[in-house]
Short mmCIF file of C-alpha atoms in Angstrom, two decimals:
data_model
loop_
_atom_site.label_atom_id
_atom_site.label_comp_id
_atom_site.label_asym_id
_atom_site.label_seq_id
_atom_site.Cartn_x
_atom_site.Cartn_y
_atom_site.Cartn_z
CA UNK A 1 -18.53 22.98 -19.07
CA UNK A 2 -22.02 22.55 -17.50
CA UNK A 3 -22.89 24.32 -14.70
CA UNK A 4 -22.96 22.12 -11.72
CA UNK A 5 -25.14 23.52 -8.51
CA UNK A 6 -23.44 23.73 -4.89
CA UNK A 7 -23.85 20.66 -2.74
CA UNK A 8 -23.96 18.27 -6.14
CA UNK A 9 -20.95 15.76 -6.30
CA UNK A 10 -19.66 15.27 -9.58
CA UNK A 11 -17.97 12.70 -11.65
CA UNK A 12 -15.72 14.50 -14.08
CA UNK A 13 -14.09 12.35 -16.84
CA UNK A 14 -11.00 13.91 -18.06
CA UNK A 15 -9.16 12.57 -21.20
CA UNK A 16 -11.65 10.13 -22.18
CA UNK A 17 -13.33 10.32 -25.46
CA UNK A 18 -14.27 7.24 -25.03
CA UNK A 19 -16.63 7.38 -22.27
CA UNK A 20 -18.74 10.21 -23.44
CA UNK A 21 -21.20 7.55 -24.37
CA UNK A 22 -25.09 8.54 -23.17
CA UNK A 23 -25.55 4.77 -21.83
CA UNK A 24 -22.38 5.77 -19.32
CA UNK A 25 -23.69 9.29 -18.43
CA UNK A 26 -27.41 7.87 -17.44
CA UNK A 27 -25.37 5.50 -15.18
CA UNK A 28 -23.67 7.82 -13.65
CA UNK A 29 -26.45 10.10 -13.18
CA UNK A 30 -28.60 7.86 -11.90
CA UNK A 31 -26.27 7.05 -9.05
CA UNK A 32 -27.17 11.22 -8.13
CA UNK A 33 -24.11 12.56 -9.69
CA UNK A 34 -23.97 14.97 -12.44
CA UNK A 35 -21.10 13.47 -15.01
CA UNK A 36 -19.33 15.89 -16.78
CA UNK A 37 -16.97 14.77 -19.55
CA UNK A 38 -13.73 17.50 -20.06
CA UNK A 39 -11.93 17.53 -22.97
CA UNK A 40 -9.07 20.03 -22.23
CA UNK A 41 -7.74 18.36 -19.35
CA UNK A 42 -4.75 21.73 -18.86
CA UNK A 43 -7.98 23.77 -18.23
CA UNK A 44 -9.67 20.93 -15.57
CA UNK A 45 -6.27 21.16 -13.56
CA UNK A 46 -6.09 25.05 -13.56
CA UNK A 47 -9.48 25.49 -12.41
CA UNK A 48 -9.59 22.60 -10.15
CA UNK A 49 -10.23 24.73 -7.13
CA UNK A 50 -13.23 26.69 -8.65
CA UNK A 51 -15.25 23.17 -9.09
CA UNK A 52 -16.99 21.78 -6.80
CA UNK A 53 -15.52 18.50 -4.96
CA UNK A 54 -16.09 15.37 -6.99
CA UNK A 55 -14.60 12.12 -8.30
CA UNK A 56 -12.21 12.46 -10.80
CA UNK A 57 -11.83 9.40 -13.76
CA UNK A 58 -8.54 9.45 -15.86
CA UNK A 59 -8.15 8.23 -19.00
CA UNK A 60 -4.63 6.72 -19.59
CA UNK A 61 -3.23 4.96 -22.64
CA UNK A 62 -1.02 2.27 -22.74
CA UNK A 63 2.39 4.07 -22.44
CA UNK A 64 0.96 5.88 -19.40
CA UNK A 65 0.10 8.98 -21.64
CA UNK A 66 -2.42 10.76 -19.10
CA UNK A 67 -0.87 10.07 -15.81
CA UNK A 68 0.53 13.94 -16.22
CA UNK A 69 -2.71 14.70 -15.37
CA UNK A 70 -2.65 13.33 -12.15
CA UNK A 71 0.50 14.35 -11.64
CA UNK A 72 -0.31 17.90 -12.20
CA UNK A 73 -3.29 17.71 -10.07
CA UNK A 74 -1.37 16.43 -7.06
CA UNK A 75 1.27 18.98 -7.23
CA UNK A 76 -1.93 21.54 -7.39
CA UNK A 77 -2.04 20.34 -4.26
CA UNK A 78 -5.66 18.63 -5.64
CA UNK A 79 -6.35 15.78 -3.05
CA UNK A 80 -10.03 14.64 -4.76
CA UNK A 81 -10.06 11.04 -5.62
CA UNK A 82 -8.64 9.87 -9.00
CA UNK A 83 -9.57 6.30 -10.31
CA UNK A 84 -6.99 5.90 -13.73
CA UNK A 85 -9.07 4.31 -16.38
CA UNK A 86 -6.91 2.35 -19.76
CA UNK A 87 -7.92 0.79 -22.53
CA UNK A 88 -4.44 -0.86 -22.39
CA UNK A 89 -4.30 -1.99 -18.76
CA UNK A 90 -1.19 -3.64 -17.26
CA UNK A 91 0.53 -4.92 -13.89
CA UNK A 92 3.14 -1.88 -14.77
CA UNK A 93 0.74 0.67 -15.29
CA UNK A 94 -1.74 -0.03 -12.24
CA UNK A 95 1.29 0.50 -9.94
CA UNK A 96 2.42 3.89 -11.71
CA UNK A 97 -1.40 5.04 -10.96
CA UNK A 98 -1.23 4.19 -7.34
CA UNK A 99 2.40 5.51 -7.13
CA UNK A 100 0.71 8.61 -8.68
CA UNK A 101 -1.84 8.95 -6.34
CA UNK A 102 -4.96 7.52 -7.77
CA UNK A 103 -7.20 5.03 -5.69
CA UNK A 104 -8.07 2.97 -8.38
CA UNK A 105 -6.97 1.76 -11.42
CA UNK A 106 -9.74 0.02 -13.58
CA UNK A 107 -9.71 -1.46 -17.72
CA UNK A 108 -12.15 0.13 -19.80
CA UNK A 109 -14.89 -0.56 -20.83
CA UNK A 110 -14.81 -1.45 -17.01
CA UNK A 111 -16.38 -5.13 -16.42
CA UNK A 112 -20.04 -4.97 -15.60
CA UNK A 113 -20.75 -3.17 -12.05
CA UNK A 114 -17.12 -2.45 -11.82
CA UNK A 115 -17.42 1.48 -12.15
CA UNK A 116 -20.18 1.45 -10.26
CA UNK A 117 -17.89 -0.56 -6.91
CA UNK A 118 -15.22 2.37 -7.98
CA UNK A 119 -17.60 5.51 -7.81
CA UNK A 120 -18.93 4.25 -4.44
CA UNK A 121 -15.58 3.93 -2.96
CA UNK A 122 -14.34 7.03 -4.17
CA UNK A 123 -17.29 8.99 -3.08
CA UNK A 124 -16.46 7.45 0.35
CA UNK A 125 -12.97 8.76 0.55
CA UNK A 126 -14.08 12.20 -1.02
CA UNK A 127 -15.12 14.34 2.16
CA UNK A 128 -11.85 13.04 4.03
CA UNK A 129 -9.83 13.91 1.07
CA UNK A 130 -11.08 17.85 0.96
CA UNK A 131 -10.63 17.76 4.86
CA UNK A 132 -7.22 17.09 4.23
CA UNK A 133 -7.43 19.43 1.41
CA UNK A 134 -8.42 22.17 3.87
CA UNK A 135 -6.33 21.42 6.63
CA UNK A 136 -3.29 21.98 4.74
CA UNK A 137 -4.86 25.31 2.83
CA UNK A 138 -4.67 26.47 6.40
CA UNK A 139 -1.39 25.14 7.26
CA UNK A 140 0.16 26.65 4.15
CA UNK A 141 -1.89 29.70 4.82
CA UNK A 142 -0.26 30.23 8.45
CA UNK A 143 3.20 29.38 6.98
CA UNK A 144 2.97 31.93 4.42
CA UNK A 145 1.66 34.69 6.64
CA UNK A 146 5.39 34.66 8.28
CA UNK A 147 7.98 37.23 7.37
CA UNK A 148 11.16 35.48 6.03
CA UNK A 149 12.57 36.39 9.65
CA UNK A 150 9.92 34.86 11.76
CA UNK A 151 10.08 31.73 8.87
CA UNK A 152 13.66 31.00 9.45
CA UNK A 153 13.00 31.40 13.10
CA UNK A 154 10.12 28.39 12.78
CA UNK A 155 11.96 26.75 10.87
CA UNK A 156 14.62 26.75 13.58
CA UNK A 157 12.27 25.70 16.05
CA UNK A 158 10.92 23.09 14.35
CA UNK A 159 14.45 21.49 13.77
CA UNK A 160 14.40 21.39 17.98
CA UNK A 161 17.09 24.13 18.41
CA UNK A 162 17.68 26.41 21.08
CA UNK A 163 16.92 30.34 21.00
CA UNK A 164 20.90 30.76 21.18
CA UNK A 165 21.31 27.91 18.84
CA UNK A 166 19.10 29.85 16.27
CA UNK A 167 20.60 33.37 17.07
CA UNK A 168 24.34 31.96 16.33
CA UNK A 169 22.71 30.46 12.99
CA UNK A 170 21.87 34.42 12.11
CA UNK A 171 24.17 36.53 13.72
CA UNK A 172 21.37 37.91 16.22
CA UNK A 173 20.57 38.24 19.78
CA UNK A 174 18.92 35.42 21.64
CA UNK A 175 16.64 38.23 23.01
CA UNK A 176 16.04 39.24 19.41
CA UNK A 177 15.12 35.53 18.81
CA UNK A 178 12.91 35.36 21.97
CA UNK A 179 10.73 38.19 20.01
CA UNK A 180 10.58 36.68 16.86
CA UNK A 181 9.10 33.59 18.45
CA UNK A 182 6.87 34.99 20.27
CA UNK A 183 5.64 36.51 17.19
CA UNK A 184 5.43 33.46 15.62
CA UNK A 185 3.68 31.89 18.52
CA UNK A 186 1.06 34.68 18.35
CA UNK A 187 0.51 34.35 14.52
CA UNK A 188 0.22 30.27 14.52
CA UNK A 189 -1.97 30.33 17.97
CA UNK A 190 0.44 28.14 19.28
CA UNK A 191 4.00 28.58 21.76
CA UNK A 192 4.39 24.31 21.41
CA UNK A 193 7.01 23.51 19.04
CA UNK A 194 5.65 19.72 18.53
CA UNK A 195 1.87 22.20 17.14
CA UNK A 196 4.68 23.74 14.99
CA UNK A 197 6.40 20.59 14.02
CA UNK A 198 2.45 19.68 12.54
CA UNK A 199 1.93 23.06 10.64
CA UNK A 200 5.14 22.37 8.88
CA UNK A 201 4.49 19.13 8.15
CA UNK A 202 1.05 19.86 6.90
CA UNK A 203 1.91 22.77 4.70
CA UNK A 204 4.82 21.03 2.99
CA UNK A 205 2.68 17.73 2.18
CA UNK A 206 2.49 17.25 -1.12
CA UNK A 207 5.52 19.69 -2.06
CA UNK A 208 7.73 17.99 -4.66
CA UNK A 209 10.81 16.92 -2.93
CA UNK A 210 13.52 18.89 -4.69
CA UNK A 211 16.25 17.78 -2.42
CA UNK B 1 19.94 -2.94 6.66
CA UNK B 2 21.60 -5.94 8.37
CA UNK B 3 22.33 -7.94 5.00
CA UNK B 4 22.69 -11.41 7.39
CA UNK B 5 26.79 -11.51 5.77
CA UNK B 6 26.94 -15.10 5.57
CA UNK B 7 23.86 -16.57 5.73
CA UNK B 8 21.28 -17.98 3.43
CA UNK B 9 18.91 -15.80 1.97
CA UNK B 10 15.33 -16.57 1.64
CA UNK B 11 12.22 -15.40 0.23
CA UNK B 12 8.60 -16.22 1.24
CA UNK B 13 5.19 -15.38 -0.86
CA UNK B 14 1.99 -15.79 0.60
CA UNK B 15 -1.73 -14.97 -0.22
CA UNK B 16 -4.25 -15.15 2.71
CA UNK B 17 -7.74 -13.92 3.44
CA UNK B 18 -8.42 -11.72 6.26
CA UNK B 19 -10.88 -13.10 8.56
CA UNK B 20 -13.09 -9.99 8.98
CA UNK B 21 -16.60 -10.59 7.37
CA UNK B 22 -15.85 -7.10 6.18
CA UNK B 23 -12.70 -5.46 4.49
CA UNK B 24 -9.91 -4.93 6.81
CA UNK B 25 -10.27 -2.12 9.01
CA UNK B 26 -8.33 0.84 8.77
CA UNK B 27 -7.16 0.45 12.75
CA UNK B 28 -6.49 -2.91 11.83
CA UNK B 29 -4.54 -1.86 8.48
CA UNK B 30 -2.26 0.62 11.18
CA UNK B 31 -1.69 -2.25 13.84
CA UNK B 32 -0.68 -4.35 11.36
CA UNK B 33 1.92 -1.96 9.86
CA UNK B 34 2.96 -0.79 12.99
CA UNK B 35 3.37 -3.81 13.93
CA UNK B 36 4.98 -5.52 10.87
CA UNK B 37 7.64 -2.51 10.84
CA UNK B 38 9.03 -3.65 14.36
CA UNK B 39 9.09 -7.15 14.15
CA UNK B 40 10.27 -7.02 10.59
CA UNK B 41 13.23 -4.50 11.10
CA UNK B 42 14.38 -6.52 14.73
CA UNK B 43 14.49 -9.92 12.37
CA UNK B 44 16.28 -7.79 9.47
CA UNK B 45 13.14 -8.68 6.96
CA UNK B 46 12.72 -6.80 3.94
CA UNK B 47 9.61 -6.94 1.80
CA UNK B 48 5.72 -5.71 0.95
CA UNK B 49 2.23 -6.09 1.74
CA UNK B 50 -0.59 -5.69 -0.01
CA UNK B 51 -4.12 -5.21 1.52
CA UNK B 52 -6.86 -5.35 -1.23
CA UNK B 53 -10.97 -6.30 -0.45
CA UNK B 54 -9.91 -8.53 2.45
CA UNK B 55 -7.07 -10.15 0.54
CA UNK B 56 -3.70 -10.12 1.74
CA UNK B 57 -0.57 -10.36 -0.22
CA UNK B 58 2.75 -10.52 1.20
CA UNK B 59 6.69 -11.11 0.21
CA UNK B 60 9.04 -11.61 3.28
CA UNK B 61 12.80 -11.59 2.31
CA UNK B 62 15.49 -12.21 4.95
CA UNK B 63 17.77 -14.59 6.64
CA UNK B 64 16.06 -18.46 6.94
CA UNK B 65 16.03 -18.44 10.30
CA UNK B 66 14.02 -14.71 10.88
CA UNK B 67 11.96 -16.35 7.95
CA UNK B 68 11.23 -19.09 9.87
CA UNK B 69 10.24 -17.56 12.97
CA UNK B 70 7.77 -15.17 10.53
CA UNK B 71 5.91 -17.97 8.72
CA UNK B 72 5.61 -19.50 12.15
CA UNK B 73 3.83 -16.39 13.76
CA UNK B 74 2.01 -15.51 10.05
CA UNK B 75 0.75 -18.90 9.98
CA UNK B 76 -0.93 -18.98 13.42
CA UNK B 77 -2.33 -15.06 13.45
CA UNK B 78 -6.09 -15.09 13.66
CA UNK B 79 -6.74 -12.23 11.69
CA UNK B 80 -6.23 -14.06 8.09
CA UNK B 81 -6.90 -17.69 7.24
CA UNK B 82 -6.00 -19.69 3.80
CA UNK B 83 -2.42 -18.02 3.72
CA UNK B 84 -1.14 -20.13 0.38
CA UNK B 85 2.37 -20.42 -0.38
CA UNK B 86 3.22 -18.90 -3.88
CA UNK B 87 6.83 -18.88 -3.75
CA UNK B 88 9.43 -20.50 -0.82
CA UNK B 89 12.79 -19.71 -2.02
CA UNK B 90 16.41 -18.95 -1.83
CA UNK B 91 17.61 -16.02 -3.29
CA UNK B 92 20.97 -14.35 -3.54
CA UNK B 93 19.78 -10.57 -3.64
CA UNK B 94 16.61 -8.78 -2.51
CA UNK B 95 14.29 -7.15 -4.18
CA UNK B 96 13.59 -4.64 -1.24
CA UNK B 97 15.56 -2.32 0.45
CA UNK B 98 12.91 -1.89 3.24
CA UNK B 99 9.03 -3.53 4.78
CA UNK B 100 6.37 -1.35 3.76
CA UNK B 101 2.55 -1.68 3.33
CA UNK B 102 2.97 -1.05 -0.73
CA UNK B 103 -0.83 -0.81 -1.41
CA UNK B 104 -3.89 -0.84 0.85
CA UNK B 105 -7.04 0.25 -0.72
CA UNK B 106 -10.31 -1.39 -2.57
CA UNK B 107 -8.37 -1.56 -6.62
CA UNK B 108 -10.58 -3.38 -8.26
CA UNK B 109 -7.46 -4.18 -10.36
CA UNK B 110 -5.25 -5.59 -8.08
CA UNK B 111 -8.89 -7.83 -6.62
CA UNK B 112 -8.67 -9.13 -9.54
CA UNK B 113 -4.67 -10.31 -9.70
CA UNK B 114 -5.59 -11.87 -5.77
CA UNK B 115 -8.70 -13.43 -6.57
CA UNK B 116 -6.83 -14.86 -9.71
CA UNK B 117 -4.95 -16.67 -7.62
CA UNK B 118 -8.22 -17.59 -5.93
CA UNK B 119 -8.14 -19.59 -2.68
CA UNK B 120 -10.65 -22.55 -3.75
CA UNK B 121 -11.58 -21.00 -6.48
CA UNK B 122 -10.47 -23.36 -10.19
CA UNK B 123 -7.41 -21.07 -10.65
CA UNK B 124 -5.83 -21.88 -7.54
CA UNK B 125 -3.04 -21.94 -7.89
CA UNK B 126 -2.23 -21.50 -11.27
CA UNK B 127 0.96 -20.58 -12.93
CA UNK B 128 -0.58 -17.91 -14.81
CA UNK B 129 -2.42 -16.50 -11.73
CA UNK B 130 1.07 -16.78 -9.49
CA UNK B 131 3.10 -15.04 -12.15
CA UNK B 132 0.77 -11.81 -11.63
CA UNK B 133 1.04 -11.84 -8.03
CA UNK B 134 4.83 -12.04 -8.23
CA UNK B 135 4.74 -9.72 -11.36
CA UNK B 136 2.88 -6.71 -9.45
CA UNK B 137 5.49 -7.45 -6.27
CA UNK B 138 8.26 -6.72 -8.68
CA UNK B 139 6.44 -3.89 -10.21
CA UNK B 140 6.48 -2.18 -6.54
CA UNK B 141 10.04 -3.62 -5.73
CA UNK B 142 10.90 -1.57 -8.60
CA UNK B 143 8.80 1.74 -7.68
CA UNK B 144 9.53 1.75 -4.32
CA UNK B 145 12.71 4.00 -2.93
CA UNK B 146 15.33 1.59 -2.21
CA UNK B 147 16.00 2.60 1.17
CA UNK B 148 13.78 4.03 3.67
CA UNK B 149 13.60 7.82 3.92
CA UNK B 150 12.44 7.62 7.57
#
């Protein structure tokens, strides 16, 4: 992969043969953006995190062969924007992208002026998108620094219960519980259980639902 | 979800054009939801709307008489203007289990489907044009969870 300098804001084109075409890359380019066209879209989504922020295309083929890749980068907790990209576009397949996540889901070759509307609106939802990014790295970050005590005990105050409530649930003292909350209070910066309510909410985002 | 046990079921299709010069706003896009999700759950309406490049696109199921007093209040709401009527009908089931914004963004995709079934424009109208629009609403009928996880 080329080397791309801090501060530049890339296009990367993952699973797209198709669009490493020079006539494509001077467009792109000449909007200021370095394109870079990946091939080994398992290695994009594992080193997501080491690139710098950009737009992300998709290729996808008619059977919706490709949307794994936006999948995968969602559950990598990957929040840059995706615009889905098939040479076989349909009414069932544009929903599945934006069910997926992606902000856009175009035919290719995309009409004239098209990818050009695209790139320009997905630049403009980039910098909120690795604010978000960030704000639940932190979230997580916080959540993860608890020891499974203190995490049960969060969790318990983020369901609204009571100290004694909480101690019952573990077969400890409400005292006992009174320390591990302060404890938690003093790791999360924050006594208010609505603040903890929001770190919870914003670390789990984006967790597969399991349940 | 009250099912209205009894009554006669309808379902309403519109397209309209937002009245902003620009797209809609996103404090716009929230009042409207917020909005929407009130009124809708009191009258016991199911349904979607989609927000694309100042286009609106929206199916309202429910009772005739919530219906009614919806198309009444849709119809004189300054913030769209051209709402056409795609579909008006009975229906024995719904396609929704819930209201929900289903899409709000700038697809050039789903532009496309909406100005399709351009207000003015040659295709107005069209049978071909309408069975997208009522194609991608059953497309995100069938996506969307059937009941609300709120």
């Amino acid at each position: 992969m080329d080397a791309v300098s801090e501060g530049e804001r890339p296009v990367y084109a993952v699973n797209m043969p198709g669009l490493d075409d020079p006539g494509l890359r001077d467009m792109i380019e000449a909007l200021g953006h370095p394109y870079r066209n990946l091939a080994d879209a398992d290695a994009f989504c594992g080193r997501v995190g080491e690139l710098p922020p950009g737009v992300i295309l998709i290729g996808v083929g008619g059977s919706g062969e490709g949307l794994a890749i936006l999948r995968a980068l969602r559950t990598g907790r990957c929040l840059w924007p995706v615009a889905v990209l098939s040479e076989a576009p349909s009414i069932p397949l544009a929903v599945e992208a934006i069910r997926c996540g992606a902000f856009d889901f175009v035919a290719f070759p995309p009409p004239h002026g098209i990818l050009e509307a695209v790139l320009h609106e997905g630049f403009s939802q980039l910098t909120a998108a690795v604010e978000e990014e960030s704000r639940r790295k932190s979230a997580r970050d916080l959540y993860l620094s608890l020891s499974p005590r203190q995490a049960q005990v969060f969790e318990g105050v983020t369901l609204g219960l009571s100290n004694k409530h909480i101690a019952r649930k573990y077969g400890l003292s409400p005292r006992t519980i009174d320390g591990y909350r302060a404890a938690v209070a003093r790791k999360l910066g924050t006594k208010s259980a609505f603040a903890m309510l929001a770190i919870r909410s914003l670390a789990q985002s984006g967790d597969v639902d399991d349940g | 979800m009250t099912a209205d046990p009894g009554s006669m079921q309808k379902c309403w299709i519109y397209v309209s054009e937002s009245t902003s010069s620009d797209s809609v706003r996103t404090a716009d896009v929230e009042a409207i939801v917020e909005g929407s999700i009130l009124r809708n759950d009191s009258l016991g309406v199911t349904g979607a709307l989609l927000l694309c490049q100042g286009r609106f696109a929206q199916l309202l199921e429910g009772g005739r008489e919530s219906l009614e007093v919806l198309q009444r209040s849709i119809l004189a709401d300054p913030r769209h203007r051209l709402v056409t009527t795609l579909a008006d009908i009975s229906i024995d089931r719904r396609a929704f289990g819930d209201w929900s914004l289903a899409y709000s963004g700038q697809s050039e995709f789903f532009a496309a489907i909406l100005n399709d079934f351009a207000l003015g424009g040659a295709q107005a109208g069209s049978a071909a044009a309408a069975e997208k629009v009522l194609q991608l609403f059953a497309e995100f009928a069938r996506s969307l969870p059937q009941k609300s996880t709120w």
